[in-house]
Amino acid sequence: MKKRLLIVEDERNLCLLYREELTKAGYKVTAVADADTALEQIKKQDFDLIVTDIRMPAKNGIELITQIMALRKDIPIIINTAYQSYKHDFMTWAADAYVVKSASLDELKSKIKELIG
Amino acid sequence: MIERYNLFLHEFSQEASKELQLFSIIAQSFFQPFSLLDNLLVIMTALTAGPGLGFNRAMLFLTEGDSLKGEFWLGPTSAAEAESIWRVLSTPGIGYPEIIEHNRSLLTSETDTLTKRVKKLSYLLYREQSLIPALTASARQMILVRDARNEPGVDRRFVETIGADEFLCIPLVSQKEVLGEIILDNAITKLPIRIRDLELASICGLFAGNYIYTAKLQKRIVDMKKVAAMGEMAMFVTHQLRNPLVMIGGFADQLLDPQIGEKKKKRNIQIIRSEIRRLEKILLRLSQFFRIDVREKVAVDVQDMLNLVQESVRARIAGRRITLDMEIEAGLRVILCDPTHVGEAIRNVLDNAVDAVGDEGRIDLRAYRENAEWAVIAVEDTGKGIPGAVKDKIFDSFVSTKERGMGLGLAYVKRVVDACGGRIEVKSAEGKGTTFKLYFQTQPRERRTRP
């Protein structure tokens, strides 16, 4: 069975790119634009992995991670952000991987593969 | 019974010693807007204040890394000049501002050839065999030199430069470092340097060291703030650039796939093109922000400027239920500003208002006289208001609540208005709306403006 990914990314076209590329890589992808919608989805269905941006309007990615942890859902999380510096925020340590956004999606794809196959 | 006195004394009683008066002036200099040079000059003036006290001339050296470099002289060049300076300085009621003014005139005087020679003096510190004056700074000790011409421990060039046979060197130190040196002599009166003079000099040396130390700290703080601000900027710009780059890279990679259909190909090219435009816009905004340079304020016709601005905004709100009204007070014709930047700034404020009202609401653009000197350009909207959390930060650069915001809009507005000598007032209530008032100087009603 295909592994299920949840992508949280506020930029519409970036969401589109991730959905297409990761679907092509063999995953079943749900992409949402904000943290609250992500939480609704997580409560509704099981995911094998979550990829989230940090800087988003309204609730940011770090708050999202905290709330996912509060739900006691044991889902691997990859932080995917434009910033290096959030690595110093200890709440991002709760995530399983930290991938800085890049013009190539190779690193993101290989991290996902590493975590869930 | 109580008696009250001004903390900043200007007149002293008969009994007050000259030293006391001078220390009072030095102490008061701490409360002036800080200028290292002025404050050092005050101390050097105190040290060379008159024939009955202290020294005739003072010379300043400052350290730069491991070297000690000559900066300037302060003091008369002849007995006649000395007398006139001392007369000025012993006038009752003379205070910090007068001394500063006097000193500045001395430093800028054309006849000061000694300073030119002093500036050529430079010594390496912390050598095994430091010569005076470097020895004072290296050893952090006051050194009194008599019969300098016959003293092998004194640098020859130095003796020739100052032309005095007896002088006192005081190191200027902070807790950790040597910051400079002051050298004092009695070249005019030829009086011997006394122990009493040395005591006065040591206290002034401590003050001067403290001044330099404070100035260095201040500079370090300013530098650190600059670096921090740059870091913040770099972080923001990185983020702004990265998202478009990911999309350009990602969608371009898809184009290389031989299986890609025509429809998707077209879509990808369109996305790539729009992301490239976005990159260009980011660069444009950045360069615009860093190039604000208001050289000259001119009388700008308010009606003309606002007409142009509102037209471009009207194009943006077409098709939405937003009412944009403009009203310019009949008596107001011109404001003093830079028309290009101010027009752009007002457009920024209006753009924010449009974003705030969304699909339906009201925006009022008004211009009126506040009083004879000031005019106001006000933008009032019925939008969502500024969230409490960012209220204090709206004018900071690289702070934005918008998804694609650069956080430069209001920072730009503030910089432009500041550069034109104006100010901004903001009132905002969440859910009700926001009013921005931009104040600019206008010309008084009576005066005719340029046709």
XYZ file of C-alpha atoms in Angstrom:
568
model
C 0.000 0.000 0.000
C 1.116 3.515 -0.748
C 2.496 5.518 2.160
C 0.475 8.610 2.996
C 2.109 12.025 3.235
C 0.671 15.271 4.571
C 2.253 18.408 3.149
C 1.690 21.708 4.995
C 2.763 24.613 2.811
C 1.133 28.021 2.475
C 2.418 28.777 -0.997
C -0.105 27.438 -3.488
C 2.231 26.601 -6.349
C 4.770 25.058 -4.039
C 1.997 22.809 -2.692
C 1.222 21.855 -6.265
C 4.852 21.046 -7.026
C 5.248 18.923 -3.908
C 2.020 17.075 -4.582
C 2.998 16.261 -8.129
C 6.584 15.300 -7.413
C 5.866 13.193 -4.358
C 2.932 11.481 -6.031
C 5.294 10.630 -8.862
C 7.726 9.262 -6.259
C 5.020 6.819 -5.240
C 3.279 8.394 -2.269
C -0.333 9.239 -1.603
C -0.164 12.985 -0.977
C -2.529 15.323 0.848
C -1.453 18.964 0.664
C -2.927 21.699 2.863
C -2.189 25.423 3.112
C -2.299 26.031 6.871
C -1.715 24.427 10.255
C -5.354 24.293 11.340
C -6.445 22.415 8.234
C -3.479 20.088 8.800
C -4.662 19.329 12.336
C -8.182 18.563 11.093
C -6.727 16.133 8.575
C -4.494 14.483 11.182
C -7.490 13.910 13.460
C -9.515 12.492 10.560
C -7.011 10.086 9.041
C -3.646 8.444 9.616
C -0.537 9.677 7.886
C 2.838 7.999 7.645
C 4.736 11.263 7.512
C 4.196 15.035 7.710
C 6.226 17.654 5.864
C 5.640 21.152 7.192
C 6.809 24.680 6.488
C 7.489 26.896 9.504
C 6.626 30.442 8.508
C 2.958 30.462 7.640
C 0.211 32.987 8.235
C -1.821 32.331 11.391
C -0.366 29.284 13.153
C 3.280 28.537 12.361
C 4.911 25.143 11.849
C 6.437 25.000 15.333
C 3.014 25.451 16.935
C 1.733 22.755 14.619
C 4.434 20.317 15.768
C 3.609 21.054 19.413
C -0.054 20.327 18.811
C 0.666 17.142 16.888
C 2.753 15.990 19.846
C -0.116 16.837 22.193
C -2.339 14.552 20.123
C 0.150 11.774 20.980
C 0.280 10.789 17.364
C 3.584 9.154 16.622
C 4.093 10.467 13.118
C 7.519 11.309 11.703
C 7.784 15.002 10.859
C 10.078 16.740 8.391
C 10.520 20.470 8.686
C 10.873 22.078 5.290
C 11.671 25.767 5.522
C 13.624 28.496 3.791
C 15.459 29.272 7.012
C 18.552 27.619 8.413
C 18.149 29.437 11.685
C 15.130 27.572 13.032
C 17.487 24.688 13.696
C 18.435 26.594 16.839
C 14.846 26.637 18.064
C 14.748 23.595 20.294
C 11.127 22.821 19.406
C 12.280 21.978 15.914
C 14.411 19.214 17.454
C 11.182 17.320 18.010
C 10.994 16.863 14.258
C 12.723 13.898 12.671
C 14.462 15.863 9.972
C 15.132 19.423 8.942
C 15.368 20.124 5.239
C 16.087 23.619 3.960
C 14.089 24.477 0.851
C 16.118 24.154 -2.296
C 15.713 24.334 -6.044
C 16.193 20.570 -6.075
C 13.768 18.283 -4.265
C 16.306 15.449 -4.011
C 17.160 15.997 -0.366
C 13.515 16.125 0.657
C 12.739 12.962 -1.298
C 15.692 11.064 0.138
C 14.807 12.099 3.712
C 11.261 10.858 3.215
C 12.598 7.576 1.833
C 14.999 7.284 4.740
C 12.205 7.739 7.288
C 9.356 5.693 5.848
C 10.728 3.934 2.824
C 13.338 75.457 55.835
C 14.589 74.126 52.569
C 16.776 75.644 49.898
C 16.823 74.429 46.331
C 19.726 74.753 43.932
C 20.207 73.944 40.322
C 22.300 70.786 39.973
C 24.066 72.308 36.998
C 25.880 75.238 38.585
C 26.931 78.101 36.375
C 28.083 80.656 38.945
C 30.475 79.763 41.681
C 31.113 81.485 44.996
C 34.316 83.357 45.783
C 35.586 80.508 47.907
C 35.214 77.912 45.147
C 38.608 76.990 43.819
C 39.428 77.071 40.159
C 39.834 73.268 40.264
C 36.319 72.863 41.608
C 34.903 75.009 38.817
C 36.752 73.046 36.199
C 35.664 69.692 37.572
C 32.128 70.977 37.616
C 32.398 71.782 33.910
C 33.879 68.332 33.198
C 31.127 66.676 35.218
C 28.491 68.684 33.356
C 29.948 67.572 30.064
C 28.782 64.050 30.925
C 25.226 65.287 30.511
C 25.688 66.825 27.095
C 24.852 64.939 23.931
C 27.847 62.681 23.735
C 30.651 63.716 21.493
C 34.011 62.137 22.235
C 36.037 64.904 20.674
C 34.157 67.678 22.475
C 34.419 65.939 25.809
C 38.124 65.273 25.419
C 38.571 68.905 24.472
C 36.804 69.995 27.642
C 39.216 67.921 29.703
C 42.191 69.242 27.825
C 40.898 72.748 28.326
C 40.582 72.086 32.038
C 44.189 70.974 32.081
C 45.361 74.100 30.301
C 42.998 76.576 31.857
C 45.284 79.311 33.046
C 48.601 80.574 34.273
C 47.771 79.978 37.915
C 46.635 76.433 37.432
C 47.598 73.453 35.406
C 49.568 73.496 32.237
C 50.061 75.648 29.194
C 49.508 73.099 26.464
C 48.073 69.611 26.066
C 48.627 67.032 23.343
C 46.456 63.999 22.673
C 47.556 60.586 21.439
C 45.112 57.740 20.834
C 45.880 54.057 20.472
C 44.978 52.198 17.331
C 45.725 48.516 17.677
C 49.313 48.320 18.861
C 50.292 51.823 17.922
C 50.006 55.171 19.590
C 49.143 57.980 17.215
C 49.324 61.743 17.607
C 45.948 63.491 17.265
C 46.144 67.195 18.131
C 47.467 69.936 20.324
C 45.482 72.294 22.415
C 47.052 75.435 23.684
C 48.338 78.854 22.793
C 51.302 79.307 20.487
C 52.583 82.500 22.112
C 52.439 84.339 25.405
C 50.083 86.941 23.929
C 47.677 84.321 22.634
C 47.895 82.532 25.964
C 46.816 85.636 27.804
C 43.792 86.219 25.606
C 42.637 82.589 25.941
C 43.064 82.622 29.696
C 41.085 85.829 29.893
C 38.187 84.232 28.011
C 38.269 81.128 30.167
C 38.306 83.039 33.446
C 35.182 85.045 32.579
C 32.587 84.378 35.287
C 29.719 82.136 34.245
C 31.582 80.518 31.393
C 30.300 76.974 30.857
C 30.475 73.928 28.686
C 28.975 75.390 25.489
C 31.309 78.396 25.462
C 34.350 76.215 26.023
C 33.307 73.843 23.271
C 32.857 76.673 20.839
C 36.194 78.171 21.770
C 37.971 74.817 21.375
C 36.440 74.049 18.035
C 37.621 77.394 16.706
C 41.119 76.580 17.930
C 41.195 73.198 16.225
C 40.031 74.533 12.911
C 42.395 77.507 12.918
C 44.735 77.647 9.963
C 47.720 78.654 12.020
C 47.792 75.366 13.890
C 50.931 73.939 12.319
C 51.884 72.041 15.433
C 48.896 69.696 15.125
C 50.001 68.851 11.609
C 53.374 67.775 12.961
C 51.808 65.955 15.899
C 49.650 63.911 13.522
C 52.843 62.554 11.983
C 53.981 61.056 15.285
C 53.278 57.367 15.699
C 54.818 54.812 18.067
C 54.581 51.065 18.467
C 53.492 50.012 21.925
C 54.670 47.166 24.148
C 58.197 47.019 22.710
C 60.966 45.908 25.019
C 62.663 49.266 24.865
C 59.821 51.736 24.546
C 60.889 55.334 24.376
C 58.871 58.135 25.892
C 56.082 58.916 25.042
C 55.273 55.262 24.145
C 56.652 54.074 27.486
C 53.850 55.810 29.415
C 51.124 53.987 27.544
C 52.980 50.658 27.641
C 53.681 50.896 31.378
C 50.329 52.523 32.251
C 52.161 55.026 34.461
C 52.405 58.793 34.584
C 55.892 59.897 33.658
C 57.321 63.326 34.394
C 60.260 64.241 32.166
C 62.706 67.007 33.063
C 65.666 68.039 30.961
C 64.280 66.055 28.034
C 67.057 66.981 25.665
C 69.574 65.115 27.783
C 67.328 62.182 28.666
C 68.151 59.102 26.541
C 64.767 57.494 27.281
C 62.915 60.146 25.253
C 62.329 59.956 21.538
C 64.354 62.729 19.846
C 61.761 63.450 17.203
C 59.184 63.974 19.909
C 61.317 66.501 21.793
C 61.951 68.384 18.590
C 58.267 68.423 17.712
C 57.036 69.817 20.981
C 60.051 72.000 21.641
C 59.688 71.786 25.418
C 62.244 70.442 27.853
C 59.884 69.498 30.616
C 56.611 67.648 30.173
C 54.238 65.197 31.827
C 52.815 62.061 30.155
C 49.528 60.622 31.426
C 48.253 57.257 30.175
C 44.546 57.050 29.313
C 43.344 53.633 30.415
C 40.204 51.616 30.932
C 40.034 48.474 33.048
C 41.683 46.385 30.384
C 43.225 48.460 27.660
C 45.392 51.470 27.089
C 43.359 53.926 25.065
C 45.719 56.813 24.599
C 47.916 59.364 26.240
C 47.865 63.045 27.101
C 51.091 65.030 27.240
C 51.236 68.338 29.064
C 53.838 71.050 29.222
C 54.485 74.628 30.238
C 56.154 75.766 27.054
C 54.803 79.316 27.300
C 55.338 80.274 30.942
C 58.332 77.965 31.424
C 57.101 77.287 34.961
C 58.210 74.003 36.503
C 55.583 71.244 36.742
C 54.497 70.861 40.373
C 53.083 67.895 42.286
C 49.754 69.748 42.566
C 49.584 69.918 38.751
C 50.319 66.226 38.583
C 47.393 65.443 40.876
C 45.018 67.466 38.734
C 46.378 65.775 35.633
C 45.857 62.272 37.007
C 42.167 62.903 37.689
C 41.633 64.420 34.255
C 43.460 61.437 32.747
C 41.014 59.068 34.429
C 38.061 61.053 33.098
C 39.501 61.087 29.600
C 40.160 57.337 29.662
C 36.578 56.812 30.718
C 35.268 59.002 27.905
C 37.201 57.102 25.270
C 36.146 53.776 26.734
C 32.478 54.823 26.708
C 32.765 56.064 23.145
C 34.289 52.747 22.054
C 31.550 50.804 23.816
C 28.897 52.924 22.177
C 30.401 52.318 18.791
C 30.527 48.601 19.476
C 26.845 48.598 20.443
C 25.906 50.477 17.278
C 27.979 48.026 15.216
C 26.350 45.062 16.919
C 22.899 46.478 16.254
C 23.841 46.960 12.624
C 25.060 43.388 12.334
C 21.911 42.091 14.031
C 19.718 44.135 11.688
C 21.660 42.866 8.702
C 21.242 39.302 9.911
C 17.522 39.788 10.219
C 17.414 41.279 6.756
C 19.478 38.486 5.255
C 17.184 35.916 6.857
C 14.085 37.580 5.533
C 15.464 38.041 2.044
C 16.681 34.441 2.003
C 13.179 33.252 2.708
C 11.675 35.564 0.150
C 14.060 34.333 -2.517
C 13.998 30.668 -1.622
C 10.335 29.938 -2.272
C 10.408 31.276 -5.840
C 13.680 29.421 -6.422
C 12.211 26.114 -5.260
C 9.327 26.571 -7.665
C 11.478 27.655 -10.595
C 13.814 24.714 -9.985
C 11.063 22.181 -9.406
C 8.826 23.112 -12.315
C 11.828 23.434 -14.621
C 12.897 19.903 -13.696
C 9.428 18.672 -14.651
C 9.845 20.296 -18.069
C 12.827 18.034 -18.707
C 10.608 14.978 -18.391
C 10.007 13.720 -21.965
C 6.562 12.442 -20.951
C 5.273 15.882 -19.976
C 2.085 16.914 -21.772
C 1.604 20.193 -23.621
C -0.879 21.545 -21.087
C 1.370 20.918 -18.142
C 4.347 22.295 -20.016
C 2.515 25.555 -20.605
C 1.386 25.731 -16.989
C 4.942 25.176 -15.732
C 6.369 27.864 -17.958
C 3.735 30.268 -16.716
C 4.529 29.491 -13.094
C 8.250 29.867 -13.738
C 7.680 33.178 -15.462
C 5.546 34.545 -12.667
C 8.064 33.424 -10.039
C 10.867 35.136 -11.936
C 8.768 38.307 -11.973
C 8.299 37.895 -8.260
C 12.075 37.691 -7.792
C 12.486 40.831 -9.828
C 9.886 42.622 -7.740
C 11.677 41.600 -4.553
C 14.942 43.014 -5.855
C 13.228 46.195 -6.974
C 11.657 46.760 -3.582
C 14.938 46.120 -1.827
C 16.866 48.523 -3.987
C 14.139 51.140 -3.660
C 14.244 50.762 0.103
C 17.993 51.161 0.359
C 18.193 54.104 -1.987
C 15.985 56.599 -0.192
C 17.920 59.794 -0.462
C 15.943 62.966 -0.011
C 18.380 65.709 -0.935
C 16.099 68.638 -1.274
C 12.541 69.247 -0.242
C 10.495 71.042 -2.830
C 7.030 72.585 -2.755
C 4.825 69.841 -4.146
C 1.265 70.411 -5.340
C -0.837 68.150 -3.122
C -3.686 67.851 -5.623
C -1.390 66.723 -8.448
C 0.475 64.230 -6.318
C -2.617 62.652 -4.740
C -4.440 62.476 -8.089
C -1.659 60.352 -9.515
C -1.542 58.133 -6.457
C -5.271 57.509 -6.228
C -5.497 56.655 -9.926
C -3.106 53.753 -9.560
C -4.959 52.533 -6.492
C -8.339 52.823 -8.240
C -7.086 50.422 -10.884
C -6.342 47.916 -8.131
C -9.783 48.093 -6.498
C -11.762 47.928 -9.725
C -14.415 45.245 -9.439
C -14.465 45.258 -5.655
C -17.002 46.994 -3.494
C -14.524 49.486 -2.107
C -15.287 53.195 -1.991
C -12.238 55.415 -2.300
C -12.896 59.078 -1.587
C -10.404 61.885 -1.886
C -10.809 65.266 -0.264
C -8.273 68.083 -0.251
C -8.844 71.183 1.857
C -9.210 74.260 -0.333
C -6.561 76.261 1.555
C -3.898 73.590 1.182
C -1.876 73.811 -1.980
C 1.622 72.558 -1.354
C 3.640 70.506 1.075
C 7.416 70.436 1.347
C 8.727 67.006 0.439
C 10.255 64.787 -2.193
C 7.369 64.156 -4.604
C 8.533 60.801 -6.002
C 9.188 59.126 -2.696
C 6.242 60.658 -0.876
C 3.860 59.708 -3.680
C 5.172 56.156 -3.492
C 4.890 56.191 0.308
C 1.252 57.268 0.196
C 0.567 54.592 -2.395
C 2.066 52.077 0.042
C -0.268 53.240 2.806
C -3.240 53.097 0.422
C -2.226 49.608 -0.737
C -2.223 48.473 2.862
C -5.674 50.006 3.306
C -6.915 48.091 0.251
C -5.475 44.852 1.664
C -7.064 45.593 5.027
C -10.597 46.205 3.744
C -10.576 43.135 1.514
C -13.584 42.960 -0.806
C -15.812 45.532 0.740
C -15.235 48.753 2.630
C -14.324 52.376 2.584
C -11.063 54.253 2.218
C -10.778 57.990 2.733
C -7.785 59.890 1.476
C -7.729 63.378 2.912
C -5.304 66.276 2.962
C -5.700 69.276 5.212
C -3.861 71.893 7.205
C -3.174 71.021 10.816
C -1.896 74.530 11.549
C 0.095 77.269 9.838
C 3.190 75.099 9.588
C 1.988 71.533 9.215
C -0.236 69.702 6.754
C -1.658 66.215 7.143
C -2.227 63.548 4.543
C -4.544 61.017 6.126
C -5.583 57.564 4.960
C -8.525 56.097 6.836
C -9.937 52.661 6.162
C -12.728 50.467 7.505
C -10.569 47.355 7.310
C -9.570 44.693 9.792
C -7.161 46.870 11.752
C -3.624 46.151 12.885
C -3.309 43.060 15.107
C -2.239 43.966 18.642
C 0.778 41.674 18.460
C 2.433 43.608 15.654
C 1.287 47.116 16.573
C 4.681 48.122 17.919
C 6.531 46.606 15.005
C 4.696 47.959 11.981
C 7.481 50.346 11.032
C 10.269 47.794 11.506
C 11.754 46.543 8.304
C 11.317 42.885 7.383
C 8.287 42.416 9.631
C 5.184 41.421 7.722
C 1.836 39.817 8.364
C 1.313 39.159 4.697
C 2.132 35.878 3.070
C 4.193 37.449 0.347
C 5.036 40.627 2.229
C 8.562 41.909 2.254
C 7.943 43.870 5.422
C 9.255 46.916 3.677
C 6.090 48.913 2.939
C 5.673 50.825 6.166
C 9.399 50.826 6.912
C 9.766 52.629 3.601
C 6.947 55.045 4.455
C 8.593 55.882 7.756
C 12.006 56.412 6.213
C 10.589 58.694 3.553
C 8.536 60.762 5.977
C 11.511 61.023 8.365
C 13.775 62.068 5.519
C 11.320 64.850 4.666
C 11.313 66.058 8.262
C 7.754 64.920 8.888
C 6.159 62.433 11.259
C 3.508 59.693 11.297
C 0.578 58.984 13.599
C -1.330 55.717 13.543
C -4.644 54.815 15.118
C -6.040 51.377 14.686
C -8.832 49.275 16.177
C -9.007 45.597 15.329
C -12.075 44.843 13.277
C -12.905 48.518 12.819
C -10.171 50.130 10.792
C -6.949 52.065 10.690
C -6.001 55.703 10.204
C -2.536 56.789 9.123
C -1.692 60.477 9.383
C 1.419 61.671 7.587
C 2.556 65.126 8.676
C 4.512 67.323 6.302
C 5.627 70.898 6.527
C 3.675 73.293 4.392
C 4.234 76.914 3.595
C 2.426 79.509 5.668
C -0.857 80.706 4.182
C 0.329 84.293 3.695
C 3.316 83.412 1.557
C 2.752 82.884 -2.118
C 4.112 79.655 -3.412
C 6.021 79.160 -6.600
C 3.685 79.382 -9.586
